[in-house]
Structures are given as structure tokens and as C-alpha cells.
mmCIF file of C-alpha atoms in Angstrom:
data_model
loop_
_atom_site.group_PDB
_atom_site.id
_atom_site.type_symbol
_atom_site.label_atom_id
_atom_site.label_comp_id
_atom_site.label_asym_id
_atom_site.label_seq_id
_atom_site.Cartn_x
_atom_site.Cartn_y
_atom_site.Cartn_z
ATOM 1 C CA UNK A 481 0.013 -0.383 0.386
ATOM 2 C CA UNK A 482 1.113 3.574 -1.201
ATOM 3 C CA UNK A 483 1.688 6.087 1.597
ATOM 4 C CA UNK A 484 0.413 9.113 0.403
ATOM 5 C CA UNK A 485 2.465 12.422 0.980
ATOM 6 C CA UNK A 486 1.570 16.202 0.286
ATOM 7 C CA UNK A 487 4.149 18.066 -1.564
ATOM 8 C CA UNK A 488 3.510 22.157 -2.365
ATOM 9 C CA UNK A 489 5.810 23.529 -4.454
ATOM 10 C CA UNK A 490 8.950 22.196 -5.611
ATOM 11 C CA UNK A 491 10.021 20.572 -2.095
ATOM 12 C CA UNK A 492 14.468 20.165 -2.333
ATOM 13 C CA UNK A 493 15.697 16.730 -4.970
ATOM 14 C CA UNK A 494 16.739 15.332 -1.394
ATOM 15 C CA UNK A 495 13.473 15.102 -0.301
ATOM 16 C CA UNK A 496 11.719 13.742 -3.596
ATOM 17 C CA UNK A 497 14.652 11.056 -4.468
ATOM 18 C CA UNK A 498 13.508 10.026 -0.289
ATOM 19 C CA UNK A 499 9.426 9.520 -1.765
ATOM 20 C CA UNK A 500 10.394 8.102 -5.295
ATOM 21 C CA UNK A 501 12.595 5.520 -3.048
ATOM 22 C CA UNK A 502 9.687 4.578 -0.459
ATOM 23 C CA UNK A 503 7.315 4.597 -4.465
ATOM 24 C CA UNK A 504 4.981 7.136 -2.411
ATOM 25 C CA UNK A 505 2.126 8.488 -3.760
ATOM 26 C CA UNK A 506 2.648 12.266 -4.565
ATOM 27 C CA UNK A 507 -0.256 14.513 -4.108
ATOM 28 C CA UNK A 508 0.476 17.967 -5.559
ATOM 29 C CA UNK A 509 -1.804 20.393 -2.900
ATOM 30 C CA UNK A 510 -0.784 23.566 -5.197
ATOM 31 C CA UNK A 511 -4.036 21.936 -7.202
ATOM 32 C CA UNK A 512 -7.174 21.325 -6.933
ATOM 33 C CA UNK A 513 -8.160 17.864 -5.982
ATOM 34 C CA UNK A 514 -11.707 18.433 -4.538
ATOM 35 C CA UNK A 515 -14.672 19.673 -5.978
ATOM 36 C CA UNK A 516 -14.773 22.087 -3.182
ATOM 37 C CA UNK A 517 -15.848 25.770 -2.671
ATOM 38 C CA UNK A 518 -12.356 27.717 -2.221
ATOM 39 C CA UNK A 519 -14.095 29.850 0.717
ATOM 40 C CA UNK A 520 -14.058 26.839 2.611
ATOM 41 C CA UNK A 521 -10.559 27.994 3.637
ATOM 42 C CA UNK A 522 -11.793 31.327 4.887
ATOM 43 C CA UNK A 523 -11.945 29.756 8.573
ATOM 44 C CA UNK A 524 -8.264 29.585 8.556
ATOM 45 C CA UNK A 525 -7.133 31.903 5.785
ATOM 46 C CA UNK A 526 -7.908 35.596 4.787
ATOM 47 C CA UNK A 527 -9.429 36.133 0.839
ATOM 48 C CA UNK A 528 -6.174 38.038 -0.113
ATOM 49 C CA UNK A 529 -4.003 35.003 0.086
ATOM 50 C CA UNK A 530 -3.664 33.059 -3.711
ATOM 51 C CA UNK A 531 -6.040 30.930 -4.946
ATOM 52 C CA UNK A 532 -2.937 28.048 -5.081
ATOM 53 C CA UNK A 533 -2.488 28.431 -1.056
ATOM 54 C CA UNK A 534 -6.017 28.401 -0.434
ATOM 55 C CA UNK A 535 -6.242 25.436 -2.243
ATOM 56 C CA UNK A 536 -3.305 23.744 -1.149
ATOM 57 C CA UNK A 537 -4.841 24.210 2.860
ATOM 58 C CA UNK A 538 -7.938 22.839 1.403
ATOM 59 C CA UNK A 539 -6.659 19.823 -0.545
ATOM 60 C CA UNK A 540 -4.748 19.115 3.230
ATOM 61 C CA UNK A 541 -7.815 19.125 5.358
ATOM 62 C CA UNK A 542 -9.995 17.342 3.151
ATOM 63 C CA UNK A 543 -6.981 14.042 1.798
ATOM 64 C CA UNK A 544 -6.267 11.289 3.389
ATOM 65 C CA UNK A 545 -2.339 12.220 3.772
ATOM 66 C CA UNK A 546 0.689 10.715 5.508
ATOM 67 C CA UNK A 547 2.380 13.948 6.229
ATOM 68 C CA UNK A 548 2.752 16.790 3.474
ATOM 69 C CA UNK A 549 5.855 18.662 2.744
ATOM 70 C CA UNK A 550 6.203 22.189 1.510
ATOM 71 C CA UNK A 551 8.628 24.508 -0.027
ATOM 72 C CA UNK A 552 9.070 27.850 1.838
ATOM 73 C CA UNK A 553 11.540 30.873 1.028
ATOM 74 C CA UNK A 554 13.416 32.088 -1.623
ATOM 75 C CA UNK A 555 11.609 28.700 -3.837
ATOM 76 C CA UNK A 556 8.061 29.042 -3.084
ATOM 77 C CA UNK A 557 6.896 32.573 -0.933
ATOM 78 C CA UNK A 558 6.634 33.817 2.964
ATOM 79 C CA UNK A 559 3.025 32.682 2.559
ATOM 80 C CA UNK A 560 3.868 29.405 2.126
ATOM 81 C CA UNK A 561 5.659 29.708 5.319
ATOM 82 C CA UNK A 562 2.429 31.210 7.312
ATOM 83 C CA UNK A 563 -0.151 28.249 5.272
ATOM 84 C CA UNK A 564 2.696 25.340 7.083
ATOM 85 C CA UNK A 565 2.719 27.481 10.330
ATOM 86 C CA UNK A 566 -1.665 26.612 10.148
ATOM 87 C CA UNK A 567 -0.953 23.611 8.541
ATOM 88 C CA UNK A 568 0.897 22.234 11.955
ATOM 89 C CA UNK A 569 -1.330 23.348 14.014
ATOM 90 C CA UNK A 570 -4.053 22.239 12.981
ATOM 91 C CA UNK A 571 -3.401 18.987 11.176
ATOM 92 C CA UNK A 572 -2.629 15.587 13.210
ATOM 93 C CA UNK A 573 0.115 14.458 10.493
ATOM 94 C CA UNK A 574 3.460 16.271 10.187
ATOM 95 C CA UNK A 575 3.878 19.292 8.551
ATOM 96 C CA UNK A 576 7.527 19.399 7.166
ATOM 97 C CA UNK A 577 8.476 22.799 5.858
ATOM 98 C CA UNK A 578 11.685 22.975 3.653
ATOM 99 C CA UNK A 579 13.493 25.924 1.569
ATOM 100 C CA UNK A 580 14.576 24.318 -1.841
ATOM 101 C CA UNK A 581 18.258 26.508 -2.703
ATOM 102 C CA UNK A 582 18.815 23.160 -5.588
ATOM 103 C CA UNK A 583 21.210 24.556 -8.029
ATOM 104 C CA UNK A 584 21.954 21.355 -9.744
ATOM 105 C CA UNK A 585 20.080 22.845 -13.802
ATOM 106 C CA UNK A 586 17.846 19.623 -15.513
ATOM 107 C CA UNK A 587 17.248 21.886 -18.530
ATOM 108 C CA UNK A 588 13.600 22.196 -19.861
ATOM 109 C CA UNK A 589 12.848 20.243 -23.251
ATOM 110 C CA UNK A 590 9.004 20.556 -22.168
ATOM 111 C CA UNK A 591 9.221 24.394 -21.925
ATOM 112 C CA UNK A 592 10.727 24.812 -25.581
ATOM 113 C CA UNK A 593 8.961 22.050 -26.969
ATOM 114 C CA UNK A 594 5.934 21.857 -30.007
ATOM 115 C CA UNK A 595 3.288 20.604 -27.126
ATOM 116 C CA UNK A 596 0.364 22.562 -26.934
ATOM 117 C CA UNK A 597 0.686 24.317 -23.729
ATOM 118 C CA UNK A 598 -1.997 22.837 -21.637
ATOM 119 C CA UNK A 599 -0.144 19.915 -22.222
ATOM 120 C CA UNK A 600 3.474 21.601 -21.050
ATOM 121 C CA UNK A 601 2.489 22.441 -18.046
ATOM 122 C CA UNK A 602 0.473 19.433 -16.977
ATOM 123 C CA UNK A 603 4.081 17.269 -17.520
ATOM 124 C CA UNK A 604 6.232 20.096 -15.706
ATOM 125 C CA UNK A 605 3.171 19.737 -12.819
ATOM 126 C CA UNK A 606 3.878 16.423 -12.928
ATOM 127 C CA UNK A 607 7.516 16.534 -13.601
ATOM 128 C CA UNK A 608 7.739 18.035 -9.772
ATOM 129 C CA UNK A 609 7.122 14.463 -7.932
ATOM 130 C CA UNK A 610 9.903 12.686 -9.908
ATOM 131 C CA UNK A 611 13.926 13.175 -8.895
ATOM 132 C CA UNK A 612 14.166 12.490 -12.701
ATOM 133 C CA UNK A 613 14.734 14.988 -15.706
ATOM 134 C CA UNK A 614 12.307 15.944 -18.113
ATOM 135 C CA UNK A 615 12.537 13.070 -21.085
ATOM 136 C CA UNK A 616 14.337 15.439 -24.554
ATOM 137 C CA UNK A 617 12.006 16.548 -26.526
ATOM 138 C CA UNK A 618 12.484 18.646 -30.140
ATOM 139 C CA UNK A 619 13.208 22.401 -29.496
ATOM 140 C CA UNK A 620 10.318 24.271 -31.620
ATOM 141 C CA UNK A 621 11.291 28.262 -32.244
ATOM 142 C CA UNK A 622 8.925 30.179 -29.688
ATOM 143 C CA UNK A 623 6.180 32.427 -31.503
ATOM 144 C CA UNK A 624 5.106 33.283 -28.451
ATOM 145 C CA UNK A 625 5.625 33.610 -24.607
ATOM 146 C CA UNK A 626 3.794 32.691 -21.135
ATOM 147 C CA UNK A 627 5.538 34.049 -18.458
ATOM 148 C CA UNK A 628 5.174 32.938 -15.108
ATOM 149 C CA UNK A 629 3.460 30.394 -12.343
ATOM 150 C CA UNK A 630 1.642 27.253 -13.050
ATOM 151 C CA UNK A 631 -2.054 28.692 -13.295
ATOM 152 C CA UNK A 632 -5.125 27.013 -11.027
ATOM 153 C CA UNK A 633 -7.800 27.296 -13.336
ATOM 154 C CA UNK A 634 -5.630 25.594 -16.750
ATOM 155 C CA UNK A 635 -8.009 26.640 -18.836
ATOM 156 C CA UNK A 636 -6.433 30.069 -19.361
ATOM 157 C CA UNK A 637 -3.860 28.371 -21.546
ATOM 158 C CA UNK A 638 -6.336 27.463 -24.405
ATOM 159 C CA UNK A 639 -6.005 30.114 -26.485
ATOM 160 C CA UNK A 640 -2.551 30.203 -26.652
ATOM 161 C CA UNK A 641 -0.112 27.917 -29.704
ATOM 162 C CA UNK A 642 1.603 25.628 -29.274
ATOM 163 C CA UNK A 643 4.800 26.988 -30.526
ATOM 164 C CA UNK A 644 4.416 28.684 -26.927
ATOM 165 C CA UNK A 645 7.507 28.934 -24.868
ATOM 166 C CA UNK A 646 7.106 28.299 -21.237
ATOM 167 C CA UNK A 647 9.441 31.025 -19.429
ATOM 168 C CA UNK A 648 8.827 32.460 -14.890
ATOM 169 C CA UNK A 649 9.162 30.019 -12.434
ATOM 170 C CA UNK A 650 7.296 27.562 -14.078
ATOM 171 C CA UNK A 651 10.632 27.145 -16.412
ATOM 172 C CA UNK A 652 12.170 27.279 -13.071
ATOM 173 C CA UNK A 653 10.062 23.986 -12.242
ATOM 174 C CA UNK A 654 11.004 21.375 -14.936
ATOM 175 C CA UNK A 655 14.420 22.648 -13.702
ATOM 176 C CA UNK A 656 13.939 21.677 -10.554
ATOM 177 C CA UNK A 657 16.133 25.004 -9.662
ATOM 178 C CA UNK A 658 12.862 27.121 -8.222
ATOM 179 C CA UNK A 659 14.825 29.761 -6.059
ATOM 180 C CA UNK A 660 16.870 30.567 -8.901
ATOM 181 C CA UNK A 661 15.545 34.510 -9.702
ATOM 182 C CA UNK A 662 18.185 34.558 -12.767
ATOM 183 C CA UNK A 663 16.264 32.212 -14.991
ATOM 184 C CA UNK A 664 12.869 33.175 -13.223
ATOM 185 C CA UNK A 665 13.394 36.689 -14.624
ATOM 186 C CA UNK A 666 14.647 35.743 -18.550
ATOM 187 C CA UNK A 667 12.596 35.935 -21.116
ATOM 188 C CA UNK A 668 12.712 36.480 -24.427
ATOM 189 C CA UNK A 669 11.710 40.114 -25.774
ATOM 190 C CA UNK A 670 11.530 38.977 -29.469
ATOM 191 C CA UNK A 671 7.893 37.185 -29.064
ATOM 192 C CA UNK A 672 4.915 39.001 -27.435
ATOM 193 C CA UNK A 673 4.414 37.259 -24.525
ATOM 194 C CA UNK A 674 1.882 37.094 -21.307
ATOM 195 C CA UNK A 675 2.939 37.852 -17.895
ATOM 196 C CA UNK A 676 1.067 36.048 -16.061
ATOM 197 C CA UNK A 677 0.755 35.613 -12.062
ATOM 198 C CA UNK A 678 -2.307 34.510 -9.283
ATOM 199 C CA UNK A 679 -3.635 37.959 -7.650
ATOM 200 C CA UNK A 680 -2.441 38.077 -4.115
ATOM 201 C CA UNK A 681 0.740 36.506 -5.576
ATOM 202 C CA UNK A 682 3.835 37.817 -4.344
ATOM 203 C CA UNK A 683 4.980 37.653 -7.691
ATOM 204 C CA UNK A 684 2.763 39.849 -9.567
ATOM 205 C CA UNK A 685 5.551 42.213 -8.244
ATOM 206 C CA UNK A 686 7.716 40.328 -11.171
ATOM 207 C CA UNK A 687 5.792 40.002 -13.031
ATOM 208 C CA UNK A 688 4.526 43.671 -13.367
ATOM 209 C CA UNK A 689 8.097 44.962 -13.717
ATOM 210 C CA UNK A 690 8.829 42.406 -16.697
ATOM 211 C CA UNK A 691 5.953 42.943 -18.626
ATOM 212 C CA UNK A 692 6.930 47.327 -18.609
ATOM 213 C CA UNK A 693 10.705 46.299 -19.675
ATOM 214 C CA UNK A 694 9.270 43.937 -22.102
ATOM 215 C CA UNK A 695 8.098 45.775 -26.000
ATOM 216 C CA UNK A 696 5.597 42.938 -26.259
ATOM 217 C CA UNK A 697 3.262 41.862 -23.521
ATOM 218 C CA UNK A 698 0.648 41.958 -21.819
ATOM 219 C CA UNK A 699 0.426 41.372 -17.590
ATOM 220 C CA UNK A 700 -2.039 40.001 -16.124
ATOM 221 C CA UNK A 701 -3.469 38.573 -13.112
ATOM 222 C CA UNK A 702 -6.527 35.850 -11.815
ATOM 223 C CA UNK A 703 -7.974 35.144 -8.530
ATOM 224 C CA UNK A 704 -9.473 31.315 -8.437
ATOM 225 C CA UNK A 705 -10.413 30.877 -11.953
ATOM 226 C CA UNK A 706 -10.078 32.013 -15.151
ATOM 227 C CA UNK A 707 -12.877 35.166 -16.154
ATOM 228 C CA UNK A 708 -14.100 35.328 -19.988
ATOM 229 C CA UNK A 709 -12.846 38.782 -18.983
ATOM 230 C CA UNK A 710 -9.015 37.621 -18.868
ATOM 231 C CA UNK A 711 -9.067 34.834 -21.553
ATOM 232 C CA UNK A 712 -10.648 37.778 -24.141
ATOM 233 C CA UNK A 713 -7.776 39.870 -23.253
ATOM 234 C CA UNK A 714 -5.113 37.517 -23.777
ATOM 235 C CA UNK A 715 -7.333 36.222 -26.951
ATOM 236 C CA UNK A 716 -7.125 39.908 -28.473
ATOM 237 C CA UNK A 717 -3.613 40.686 -27.179
ATOM 238 C CA UNK A 718 -2.699 37.220 -29.300
ATOM 239 C CA UNK A 719 -4.597 38.307 -31.958
ATOM 240 C CA UNK A 720 -3.120 42.082 -32.312
ATOM 241 C CA UNK A 721 0.387 40.426 -32.565
ATOM 242 C CA UNK A 722 -0.116 38.566 -35.481
ATOM 243 C CA UNK A 723 0.544 35.504 -33.233
ATOM 244 C CA UNK A 724 -0.993 33.072 -35.167
ATOM 245 C CA UNK A 725 0.955 32.794 -38.482
ATOM 246 C CA UNK A 726 3.864 34.909 -37.660
ATOM 247 C CA UNK A 727 7.372 34.499 -37.764
ATOM 248 C CA UNK A 728 9.884 32.678 -34.965
ATOM 249 C CA UNK A 729 13.086 34.091 -32.730
ATOM 250 C CA UNK A 730 15.081 31.907 -31.204
ATOM 251 C CA UNK A 731 15.227 31.512 -27.262
#
């Protein structure tokens, strides 16, 4: 019988190796695992916390888990540290705070592939559960960029072409170096890029800053789910930027 272990963010590779060796069933608590109203988290967290961390709390309260590893600090955020403290207090299972400062680069072939953007995101978020690098994939020249964190609602990714490259913290996830600010800050100025963060996430500051410097950018944030107005804004930006049927740029 598998141990069901919850993870938040990207725990250090040492922890993932240990869980893989145990053949643990890893559950990503950042992603919605249950169909529960997010306002059920209001008892423990204020609504100014991002929807990802409020989802973490709902999952942790309602799933049968043996223990939880929460990455905090530079690899995630201070709010995750506070959520870990809350979970330690209200749960009867071990809640272990970790600080991922890993620097070994594993590459990011999925980010630069021609897979549909939804599939790219699914593979990258699933890849956190393994200590192995992403399998090789052919490089695809980009026509658009998505910079940021994995959204709570993946439907926001549907308007993007398959030739979209992923940048920001999601690229750091695939590289297994979530605290690498230099890699997180990289974006390609040659391609129209959407800079995204969850509403109330600390990374909205970096997203807005980089978008202001980028010559072909759109900055958006989204709370619990992707609204029709946010999706329409992204679609209009991609259309006006000539992404469909446009050229490509290395990177």
C-alpha cells in the first residue's frame, strides 16, 4: 500500500528522491484535487491569500495523507511558510517545512517544445513528483511566450498556440531550481509574451515589472478561475500581435 504524501511547491530534490525510493504516492496540493468551494478556506486563511495556497489548505484538510512537505522561502513564498505553520497547528500529521535552494540544472525541454501549452503545463507540474529530468523533446522556435506560475485554472492556457514557450517560475520548476531568480526573470523580448501571476501572489510585482520592460507584453492576473474577460484580453493580445501565422525567434 502506497503512502500518500502531500507536497506544496517544489520540495528539494533530496526529498523527492526519498519519496520516489519509498514508492510514495505524491499528491500535489497546489492543484485542485477536490470539488470544494474555495471559500471553505476562509476559516483559516484571509481572502488576500492567493487561490493556490487556499487550495493547498482545502486539500490538506480533506485528503487522507501521511505527511506533507511544504517548500517555503526563496523557492516558494513567505505566505507558504505561514500556511505551513497553520497546517502544523490544525492537522495531526507531520507538516515539514523545506527550503529548496537546489542549483543543479535539469534543463527545460518541455518549456521549449511544440506540445500544446496545456500539455506542457501538465507535464511540468507532474514532473515535480520525480527526481528525473524531463525526457528529451525537439526544440520548437517560439512565436509567443507565457511567463509566470502554473495557473490554478489551466483553461487560461487554451488560447495560446503550440509554439508558445514557457518562462518564469514554471521554467524553474522544470529545471528543478525554483529559487533561481535569474532564470525566473528571463524572457524573450522577440516574442509577444503574457506575464501571469495568481491574484495576491507576491510574484505579481516581478510579473508587472518585467512586462513593463518587455516590448511586446501583456500583464494579467487571475484569482480562483480564469474569467471570460481575462481570456478575451489574452486572445485579443495574441491576435493583435500577429501570433497566428507569424514568424519565430530563437529562445
